[in-house]
Amino acid sequence: MLYSNKDLKKLIIPLVIEQTLAIAVGMADTIMISVVGEAAVSGVSLVDTVNILLINVFSALATGGAVVAGHFLGQKHPEEASKAAWQIIMFATTLALAISIIFIGFHDKLLRLMFGKIEPEVMQSAKTYLIITALSFSGLAIYNSYAAIFRSMNNAKVTMWISLLINAINITGNAICIFGLKWGVAGAAIPTTVSRFVGAIVIFCMMFNPKREINFCGQVRFRFNGDLIKKILYIAIPNGMENSMFQLGKILVLSVVATMGTSAIAANAVSNTLASWNILAGGAINLALVSVSAVCVGAGEYKQARYYTKKLMKIAIGITAVISVLMFFGMPLLIKMYNLGPEAAKMAIEVVRFHNIMVILFWVPSFTLPNTLRSAGDVIWTMAVAILSMWVFRVGASYLFTYEFNLGLLGVWAAMVVDWIFRAICYTCRYRGHKWEMAMHRQREQ
C-alpha cells in the first residue's frame, strides 16, 4: 500500500488542525467586526463572497499543480515535480496581480454589478474591505500553490504551522486595529492582507530546502514551460471554471438574500461561519484525498485510489456527524456570541440546524468523492455536473423557494441541499464505473 494508517494520520491531522484554525479565526473575525455594527458585518460578508471566488480560482490552480506534481511523484520523477511546482507559482502570481489591479480599479462598478442596490452603509463597508484585501491576492496565490505542493509530498505539518502563524497575525491584528485603533472595517482588512503576505514569504523560502522531494533549488527560471503549463491547466481550468461558476452562483444567490434586508444578510453571514464547522473534517479530507489519489493514479494503482477514497469518505462522514449533533443542540448558546438582533438570531438558528442535518447525509459524496475523479484527470465531467447543478438547482431553486414559496432565508439553504443531492447522485454513478480511470491516459495521448 502506498499509504499506511500512519501516513494518513500524518497528512490528515495537521489538515484538520489547519482547517480548525481557519474557521475559528473566521468566526472570531465575524464576532470582532460585529462590534462595529450589522452594516459592517453585512458589507464584509458580501466582499468575502467575492474573495472566496478568487480563493477558489487560486485553489484550482494549486490543485492543478498538486495533481501534476503528485503524478510525477507516483512515477518517481521528483525533478519533473519540482519543475511543475515552479511553473504554477509563476502563473498563479501573474494572474493574481492582474486580478488585483482590476478589482481595485473597478471596485465600485463591480460591487454594484454583483449586489445591486444595497444600503449605503453596507456599500461603504464593502468598498473599504474589498480595496484593502485585493492587495493580498498575490500573497494568497503563492501560499495556496505551495501549500498544495507540500500536501502532495505528504507534509501537511508545514502548512499547519504556517497557518497558525497567519491566523495569529490576523487575530492579533484585528484585536489591535478594531478595538484599539478603532479602524472599523479597515481594521479587519489590514491584518488579513499582512498575514497573507507573511505566509507567502515563509512558505516560499521553505521551498528551497534541497532535502525535500519537491524543491526550487536550480529551478528558478523566469520563463514559462509550455508543456508543463498545459498539463497543469488541463486540471486547473475546468476545476477553476467549476469553482468560479459555483462561487458566482453563490453571489447571485446572495443577491437574493440582500433583498431580504440587513438582518437576513447578517444572519446569512453568521450562519455561513457556523456552518463551516460542519464541513471542517470534510474540507481537510478533501485536500488530503487530492494528494493521495493523485499519487495512486500516477503510480497506476487505481484499486488503491478507490480504497483510500472509501476510507477517507467514511472518516469524513463520521466526524461530520459528531460535529453536527453537537452544533444542533448548542446553537442557542453559539448564536449569543454574535451581536445579532432577535430577527437575525432566529433566522440563523433555523438555517444552521437545517444544515446540521442535511450535511451528514449529502455533503461528503457531493464534495469529497469528486476529488478522486479530478486527481485522475476526469475534470470535464466533474465541471459539467457542478456547473449544471449550481445554476439549475442552487440558483434556480433559490429564486423559486424565495419568491414563489416565500420560504425566506431557509429557502436559499434548501436550494443548496437540492444541489448537493444532484451532485452526489451524478458523482457516485461516475465513480462506480471505469471511465474516470482512463482520463489520465487520454490526457497523455493529447
mmCIF file of C-alpha atoms in Angstrom, residues 68-294:
data_model
loop_
_atom_site.group_PDB
_atom_site.id
_atom_site.type_symbol
_atom_site.label_atom_id
_atom_site.label_comp_id
_atom_site.label_asym_id
_atom_site.label_seq_id
_atom_site.Cartn_x
_atom_site.Cartn_y
_atom_site.Cartn_z
ATOM 1 C CA VAL A 68 0.561 17.063 -11.841
ATOM 2 C CA ALA A 69 3.285 17.034 -9.176
ATOM 3 C CA GLY A 70 1.574 14.074 -7.495
ATOM 4 C CA HIS A 71 1.532 12.154 -10.764
ATOM 5 C CA PHE A 72 5.275 12.764 -11.181
ATOM 6 C CA LEU A 73 5.931 11.646 -7.608
ATOM 7 C CA GLY A 74 3.901 8.481 -8.194
ATOM 8 C CA GLN A 75 6.037 7.858 -11.279
ATOM 9 C CA LYS A 76 9.226 8.505 -9.232
ATOM 10 C CA HIS A 77 10.182 11.701 -11.120
ATOM 11 C CA PRO A 78 10.772 14.325 -8.380
ATOM 12 C CA GLU A 79 12.737 16.609 -10.725
ATOM 13 C CA GLU A 80 9.716 16.983 -13.023
ATOM 14 C CA ALA A 81 7.505 17.543 -9.989
ATOM 15 C CA SER A 82 9.781 20.414 -8.918
ATOM 16 C CA LYS A 83 9.579 21.967 -12.370
ATOM 17 C CA ALA A 84 5.784 21.786 -12.262
ATOM 18 C CA ALA A 85 5.746 23.435 -8.828
ATOM 19 C CA TRP A 86 7.819 26.391 -10.056
ATOM 20 C CA GLN A 87 5.662 26.843 -13.135
ATOM 21 C CA ILE A 88 2.421 27.004 -11.172
ATOM 22 C CA ILE A 89 3.762 29.684 -8.857
ATOM 23 C CA MET A 90 4.820 31.910 -11.754
ATOM 24 C CA PHE A 91 1.474 31.529 -13.468
ATOM 25 C CA ALA A 92 -0.620 31.972 -10.305
ATOM 26 C CA THR A 93 1.284 35.078 -9.179
ATOM 27 C CA THR A 94 0.951 36.741 -12.580
ATOM 28 C CA LEU A 95 -2.779 36.050 -12.660
ATOM 29 C CA ALA A 96 -3.241 37.296 -9.090
ATOM 30 C CA LEU A 97 -1.526 40.618 -9.814
ATOM 31 C CA ALA A 98 -3.755 41.191 -12.842
ATOM 32 C CA ILE A 99 -6.897 40.443 -10.822
ATOM 33 C CA SER A 100 -5.804 42.791 -8.020
ATOM 34 C CA ILE A 101 -5.420 45.669 -10.471
ATOM 35 C CA ILE A 102 -8.879 45.039 -11.937
ATOM 36 C CA PHE A 103 -10.615 44.754 -8.560
ATOM 37 C CA ILE A 104 -9.001 47.869 -7.113
ATOM 38 C CA GLY A 105 -9.529 49.946 -10.250
ATOM 39 C CA PHE A 106 -13.174 48.984 -10.761
ATOM 40 C CA HIS A 107 -14.306 48.182 -7.199
ATOM 41 C CA ASP A 108 -17.366 50.427 -7.242
ATOM 42 C CA LYS A 109 -18.750 49.127 -10.536
ATOM 43 C CA LEU A 110 -18.022 45.510 -9.628
ATOM 44 C CA LEU A 111 -19.811 45.736 -6.276
ATOM 45 C CA ARG A 112 -22.860 47.407 -7.807
ATOM 46 C CA LEU A 113 -22.930 44.895 -10.644
ATOM 47 C CA MET A 114 -22.828 41.918 -8.273
ATOM 48 C CA PHE A 115 -25.031 43.129 -5.442
ATOM 49 C CA GLY A 116 -27.202 45.847 -6.981
ATOM 50 C CA LYS A 117 -28.771 48.418 -4.683
ATOM 51 C CA ILE A 118 -27.777 47.855 -1.079
ATOM 52 C CA GLU A 119 -27.874 50.217 1.866
ATOM 53 C CA PRO A 120 -25.218 52.998 1.738
ATOM 54 C CA GLU A 121 -23.534 51.963 4.998
ATOM 55 C CA VAL A 122 -23.246 48.376 3.790
ATOM 56 C CA MET A 123 -21.800 49.535 0.455
ATOM 57 C CA GLN A 124 -19.202 51.744 2.136
ATOM 58 C CA SER A 125 -18.052 48.862 4.338
ATOM 59 C CA ALA A 126 -17.878 46.595 1.299
ATOM 60 C CA LYS A 127 -15.750 49.080 -0.673
ATOM 61 C CA THR A 128 -13.256 49.540 2.132
ATOM 62 C CA TYR A 129 -12.862 45.815 2.725
ATOM 63 C CA LEU A 130 -12.565 44.958 -0.990
ATOM 64 C CA ILE A 131 -9.882 47.536 -1.821
ATOM 65 C CA ILE A 132 -7.625 46.516 1.070
ATOM 66 C CA THR A 133 -7.976 42.742 0.736
ATOM 67 C CA ALA A 134 -7.493 42.914 -3.047
ATOM 68 C CA LEU A 135 -3.895 43.930 -2.363
ATOM 69 C CA SER A 136 -3.273 40.487 -0.844
ATOM 70 C CA PHE A 137 -4.301 38.331 -3.825
ATOM 71 C CA SER A 138 -0.731 37.605 -4.962
ATOM 72 C CA GLY A 139 0.269 36.558 -1.436
ATOM 73 C CA LEU A 140 -2.798 34.337 -1.278
ATOM 74 C CA ALA A 141 -1.998 32.746 -4.641
ATOM 75 C CA ILE A 142 1.584 31.977 -3.591
ATOM 76 C CA TYR A 143 0.585 30.439 -0.275
ATOM 77 C CA ASN A 144 -2.214 28.289 -1.761
ATOM 78 C CA SER A 145 0.054 26.983 -4.509
ATOM 79 C CA TYR A 146 2.852 25.953 -2.176
ATOM 80 C CA ALA A 147 0.503 24.550 0.467
ATOM 81 C CA ALA A 148 -0.913 22.174 -2.156
ATOM 82 C CA ILE A 149 2.607 21.141 -3.163
ATOM 83 C CA PHE A 150 3.554 20.355 0.450
ATOM 84 C CA ARG A 151 0.422 18.206 0.769
ATOM 85 C CA SER A 152 1.416 16.292 -2.362
ATOM 86 C CA MET A 153 4.666 15.481 -0.509
ATOM 87 C CA ASN A 154 2.574 14.187 2.430
ATOM 88 C CA ASN A 155 3.904 17.043 4.538
ATOM 89 C CA ALA A 156 0.863 18.897 5.859
ATOM 90 C CA LYS A 157 2.614 19.729 9.133
ATOM 91 C CA VAL A 158 4.481 22.602 7.455
ATOM 92 C CA THR A 159 1.275 24.232 6.210
ATOM 93 C CA MET A 160 -0.302 23.702 9.634
ATOM 94 C CA TRP A 161 2.420 25.716 11.385
ATOM 95 C CA ILE A 162 2.397 28.438 8.760
ATOM 96 C CA SER A 163 -1.395 28.577 9.007
ATOM 97 C CA LEU A 164 -1.009 29.011 12.759
ATOM 98 C CA LEU A 165 1.329 31.956 12.114
ATOM 99 C CA ILE A 166 -1.036 33.513 9.562
ATOM 100 C CA ASN A 167 -4.047 33.222 11.827
ATOM 101 C CA ALA A 168 -2.145 34.508 14.873
ATOM 102 C CA ILE A 169 -1.140 37.629 12.943
ATOM 103 C CA ASN A 170 -4.696 38.041 11.672
ATOM 104 C CA ILE A 171 -6.467 37.702 15.010
ATOM 105 C CA THR A 172 -3.916 39.816 16.908
ATOM 106 C CA GLY A 173 -4.057 42.490 14.241
ATOM 107 C CA ASN A 174 -7.857 42.509 14.343
ATOM 108 C CA ALA A 175 -7.860 42.984 18.095
ATOM 109 C CA ILE A 176 -5.423 45.891 17.833
ATOM 110 C CA CYS A 177 -6.947 47.595 14.793
ATOM 111 C CA ILE A 178 -10.642 47.128 15.637
ATOM 112 C CA PHE A 179 -10.685 47.507 19.422
ATOM 113 C CA GLY A 180 -7.524 49.543 19.973
ATOM 114 C CA LEU A 181 -7.220 51.835 16.957
ATOM 115 C CA LYS A 182 -10.973 51.878 16.179
ATOM 116 C CA TRP A 183 -10.390 51.450 12.445
ATOM 117 C CA GLY A 184 -13.675 49.599 11.875
ATOM 118 C CA VAL A 185 -13.840 47.553 8.673
ATOM 119 C CA ALA A 186 -10.315 48.596 7.673
ATOM 120 C CA GLY A 187 -9.163 47.147 10.990
ATOM 121 C CA ALA A 188 -10.353 43.725 9.836
ATOM 122 C CA ALA A 189 -8.962 44.011 6.297
ATOM 123 C CA ILE A 190 -5.413 45.205 7.012
ATOM 124 C CA PRO A 191 -4.347 42.265 9.255
ATOM 125 C CA THR A 192 -5.801 39.841 6.695
ATOM 126 C CA THR A 193 -3.650 41.362 3.952
ATOM 127 C CA VAL A 194 -0.492 41.463 6.074
ATOM 128 C CA SER A 195 -0.922 37.870 7.305
ATOM 129 C CA ARG A 196 -1.322 36.517 3.763
ATOM 130 C CA PHE A 197 1.944 38.081 2.613
ATOM 131 C CA VAL A 198 3.801 36.820 5.671
ATOM 132 C CA GLY A 199 2.549 33.285 4.997
ATOM 133 C CA ALA A 200 3.549 33.551 1.331
ATOM 134 C CA ILE A 201 7.097 34.692 2.149
ATOM 135 C CA VAL A 202 7.662 31.975 4.769
ATOM 136 C CA ILE A 203 6.405 29.086 2.629
ATOM 137 C CA PHE A 204 8.299 30.389 -0.424
ATOM 138 C CA CYS A 205 11.585 30.316 1.483
ATOM 139 C CA MET A 206 10.898 26.766 2.694
ATOM 140 C CA MET A 207 10.685 25.519 -0.891
ATOM 141 C CA PHE A 208 14.454 25.990 -1.269
ATOM 142 C CA ASN A 209 15.315 23.058 1.015
ATOM 143 C CA PRO A 210 17.165 20.514 -1.203
ATOM 144 C CA LYS A 211 16.166 17.649 1.122
ATOM 145 C CA ARG A 212 12.513 17.906 0.073
ATOM 146 C CA GLU A 213 11.223 15.738 -2.784
ATOM 147 C CA ILE A 214 9.949 18.891 -4.460
ATOM 148 C CA ASN A 215 12.167 21.948 -4.133
ATOM 149 C CA PHE A 216 13.206 25.033 -6.093
ATOM 150 C CA CYS A 217 16.957 24.512 -5.986
ATOM 151 C CA GLY A 218 18.094 25.039 -9.577
ATOM 152 C CA GLN A 219 14.514 25.583 -10.780
ATOM 153 C CA VAL A 220 14.325 29.389 -10.701
ATOM 154 C CA ARG A 221 13.892 30.378 -14.335
ATOM 155 C CA PHE A 222 11.601 33.251 -15.281
ATOM 156 C CA ARG A 223 10.281 31.503 -18.344
ATOM 157 C CA PHE A 224 7.103 29.521 -18.815
ATOM 158 C CA ASN A 225 7.338 25.836 -19.781
ATOM 159 C CA GLY A 226 4.519 25.334 -22.278
ATOM 160 C CA ASP A 227 4.199 21.573 -21.811
ATOM 161 C CA LEU A 228 4.011 21.720 -18.016
ATOM 162 C CA ILE A 229 1.639 24.692 -18.033
ATOM 163 C CA LYS A 230 -0.621 22.775 -20.421
ATOM 164 C CA LYS A 231 -0.718 19.773 -18.079
ATOM 165 C CA ILE A 232 -1.428 21.973 -15.069
ATOM 166 C CA LEU A 233 -4.128 23.974 -16.844
ATOM 167 C CA TYR A 234 -5.767 20.780 -18.115
ATOM 168 C CA ILE A 235 -6.673 20.134 -14.478
ATOM 169 C CA ALA A 236 -6.833 23.735 -13.284
ATOM 170 C CA ILE A 237 -9.048 25.357 -15.934
ATOM 171 C CA PRO A 238 -12.050 23.018 -15.603
ATOM 172 C CA ASN A 239 -11.597 22.975 -11.827
ATOM 173 C CA GLY A 240 -11.273 26.771 -11.802
ATOM 174 C CA MET A 241 -14.331 27.197 -14.003
ATOM 175 C CA GLU A 242 -16.244 24.856 -11.738
ATOM 176 C CA ASN A 243 -15.215 26.718 -8.597
ATOM 177 C CA SER A 244 -15.727 30.133 -10.192
ATOM 178 C CA MET A 245 -19.181 29.297 -11.524
ATOM 179 C CA PHE A 246 -20.007 27.811 -8.152
ATOM 180 C CA GLN A 247 -18.990 30.974 -6.336
ATOM 181 C CA LEU A 248 -20.577 33.234 -8.949
ATOM 182 C CA GLY A 249 -23.793 31.316 -8.422
ATOM 183 C CA LYS A 250 -23.441 31.884 -4.686
ATOM 184 C CA ILE A 251 -23.032 35.592 -5.343
ATOM 185 C CA LEU A 252 -26.275 35.595 -7.347
ATOM 186 C CA VAL A 253 -27.945 33.715 -4.524
ATOM 187 C CA LEU A 254 -26.544 36.271 -2.107
ATOM 188 C CA SER A 255 -28.175 38.991 -4.198
ATOM 189 C CA VAL A 256 -31.468 37.290 -3.339
ATOM 190 C CA VAL A 257 -30.539 37.382 0.344
ATOM 191 C CA ALA A 258 -29.571 41.060 0.005
ATOM 192 C CA THR A 259 -33.158 41.908 -0.970
ATOM 193 C CA MET A 260 -34.372 40.492 2.365
ATOM 194 C CA GLY A 261 -32.715 43.292 4.356
ATOM 195 C CA THR A 262 -29.728 43.806 6.640
ATOM 196 C CA SER A 263 -30.966 41.279 9.243
ATOM 197 C CA ALA A 264 -31.096 38.499 6.658
ATOM 198 C CA ILE A 265 -27.640 39.394 5.285
ATOM 199 C CA ALA A 266 -26.168 39.379 8.792
ATOM 200 C CA ALA A 267 -27.949 36.117 9.692
ATOM 201 C CA ASN A 268 -26.668 34.513 6.490
ATOM 202 C CA ALA A 269 -23.102 35.688 7.197
ATOM 203 C CA VAL A 270 -23.150 34.264 10.722
ATOM 204 C CA SER A 271 -24.806 31.059 9.501
ATOM 205 C CA ASN A 272 -22.102 30.551 6.883
ATOM 206 C CA THR A 273 -19.421 30.981 9.540
ATOM 207 C CA LEU A 274 -21.068 28.482 11.891
ATOM 208 C CA ALA A 275 -21.887 26.040 9.097
ATOM 209 C CA SER A 276 -18.177 25.929 8.249
ATOM 210 C CA TRP A 277 -17.685 23.864 11.405
ATOM 211 C CA ASN A 278 -19.987 21.205 9.938
ATOM 212 C CA ILE A 279 -17.679 20.627 6.993
ATOM 213 C CA LEU A 280 -14.402 21.031 8.877
ATOM 214 C CA ALA A 281 -13.425 17.360 8.579
ATOM 215 C CA GLY A 282 -14.712 17.152 5.029
ATOM 216 C CA GLY A 283 -12.674 20.166 3.944
ATOM 217 C CA ALA A 284 -9.489 18.719 5.429
ATOM 218 C CA ILE A 285 -10.065 15.287 3.917
ATOM 219 C CA ASN A 286 -10.840 16.830 0.521
ATOM 220 C CA LEU A 287 -7.349 18.326 0.487
ATOM 221 C CA ALA A 288 -5.808 15.057 1.626
ATOM 222 C CA LEU A 289 -7.702 12.986 -0.933
ATOM 223 C CA VAL A 290 -6.451 15.112 -3.838
ATOM 224 C CA SER A 291 -2.858 14.371 -2.860
ATOM 225 C CA VAL A 292 -3.370 10.698 -2.002
ATOM 226 C CA SER A 293 -5.385 9.805 -5.094
ATOM 227 C CA ALA A 294 -3.030 11.762 -7.407
#
